[in-house]
XYZ file of C-alpha atoms in Angstrom:
132
model
C -209.797 -55.715 28.810
C -207.994 -58.868 29.958
C -210.349 -60.801 32.267
C -209.645 -59.707 35.790
C -211.404 -59.704 39.106
C -215.079 -58.863 39.479
C -215.808 -56.602 42.432
C -218.057 -58.390 44.944
C -219.572 -55.082 46.064
C -220.675 -53.599 42.741
C -219.969 -56.441 40.256
C -217.718 -54.288 38.064
C -214.974 -56.142 36.222
C -211.545 -54.757 37.052
C -208.213 -55.378 35.366
C -206.198 -58.352 36.526
C -204.151 -57.462 39.600
C -206.262 -54.415 40.499
C -205.909 -53.459 44.149
C -209.126 -51.428 44.324
C -212.366 -51.434 42.335
C -212.404 -48.751 39.649
C -216.100 -48.047 40.283
C -216.711 -48.261 44.043
C -213.186 -48.319 45.515
C -213.552 -51.663 47.357
C -210.227 -53.127 48.438
C -209.609 -56.123 46.149
C -206.164 -57.105 47.441
C -207.498 -60.102 49.365
C -210.027 -61.242 46.760
C -208.828 -64.370 44.956
C -212.009 -64.928 42.980
C -215.595 -63.777 42.716
C -218.245 -66.050 41.238
C -221.390 -64.257 40.178
C -223.985 -66.978 39.809
C -227.147 -66.645 37.754
C -229.077 -69.297 39.638
C -227.445 -69.309 43.066
C -225.840 -67.091 45.710
C -222.716 -65.166 44.666
C -219.408 -66.346 46.130
C -216.227 -64.432 46.988
C -213.042 -66.245 47.922
C -210.309 -64.378 49.758
C -207.014 -65.701 51.063
C -208.637 -66.576 54.399
C -212.430 -66.485 53.897
C -215.282 -67.824 51.818
C -217.993 -65.164 51.605
C -221.478 -66.040 50.345
C -223.683 -63.155 49.189
C -227.250 -64.427 49.569
C -229.662 -63.807 46.698
C -233.405 -63.879 46.216
C -235.002 -63.716 42.769
C -231.574 -63.111 41.245
C -230.702 -60.052 43.345
C -228.403 -59.866 46.360
C -230.389 -59.446 49.585
C -227.608 -57.860 51.648
C -227.346 -61.016 53.788
C -223.810 -62.379 53.897
C -222.392 -65.633 55.281
C -218.664 -65.670 56.078
C -216.638 -68.846 56.593
C -213.002 -68.858 57.704
C -211.184 -71.139 55.285
C -208.924 -72.615 57.960
C -212.016 -73.890 59.801
C -213.508 -75.570 56.729
C -213.079 -79.354 56.980
C -213.879 -82.367 54.788
C -214.139 -80.211 51.669
C -215.767 -81.865 48.667
C -216.774 -80.676 45.225
C -219.980 -82.172 43.900
C -219.299 -82.269 40.171
C -222.768 -83.523 39.218
C -224.850 -81.144 41.345
C -222.247 -78.316 41.243
C -221.836 -77.977 44.994
C -219.078 -77.010 47.380
C -219.634 -79.106 50.517
C -217.729 -78.800 53.784
C -218.021 -79.119 57.554
C -217.899 -75.872 59.523
C -218.158 -75.683 63.311
C -219.668 -79.167 63.403
C -222.295 -78.515 60.719
C -222.372 -79.635 57.096
C -222.597 -76.693 54.681
C -223.569 -76.888 51.026
C -222.962 -73.999 48.636
C -224.443 -74.344 45.150
C -222.823 -72.665 42.157
C -223.233 -72.410 38.408
C -221.422 -75.109 36.433
C -219.194 -72.642 34.588
C -217.304 -72.057 37.877
C -216.679 -75.738 38.641
C -213.034 -76.005 37.569
C -211.921 -72.740 39.192
C -213.641 -73.600 42.485
C -211.977 -77.002 42.407
C -208.570 -75.389 41.749
C -209.001 -73.118 44.770
C -210.388 -75.603 47.285
C -208.944 -78.941 46.075
C -205.790 -78.067 44.116
C -204.279 -81.572 44.292
C -207.416 -83.229 42.876
C -207.737 -80.580 40.182
C -204.138 -81.114 39.113
C -204.541 -84.896 39.077
C -207.754 -84.648 37.006
C -205.910 -82.508 34.406
C -203.095 -85.079 34.250
C -205.574 -87.918 33.644
C -207.348 -85.976 30.895
C -204.037 -85.180 29.173
C -203.020 -88.853 29.274
C -206.408 -89.925 27.913
C -206.048 -87.421 25.053
C -202.515 -88.629 24.353
C -203.658 -92.250 24.211
C -206.691 -91.421 22.077
C -209.167 -92.315 24.813
C -210.585 -88.808 25.233
C -213.504 -88.306 22.878
C -215.207 -85.111 24.105
């Protein structure tokens, strides 16, 4: 199967562009991305919300935190510590995530920076300065 969207409710991978989960029927139309994290809380991003599914000992607890994306301010991506940081209703929020999700999270929340970073890497490769 072509990688698609993982259902936040049951964690089943669905085909790209699926409108509903094939296993549980959850509406996936608004889900942009779902990041299942091994070490941290799971994260769902919709067109207008950031939803954090709290975990304890690797299992979801049923506790959910919902943030309206339009109210998120001063968004930063901590590349070293793998954190999404933002101000929400006057409070600083920090969401940790597994490193494998770093680039996709940056594309969603800081698209201009992500694009610029790709341009710099391409130029460095072209000029023989990129050695990784």
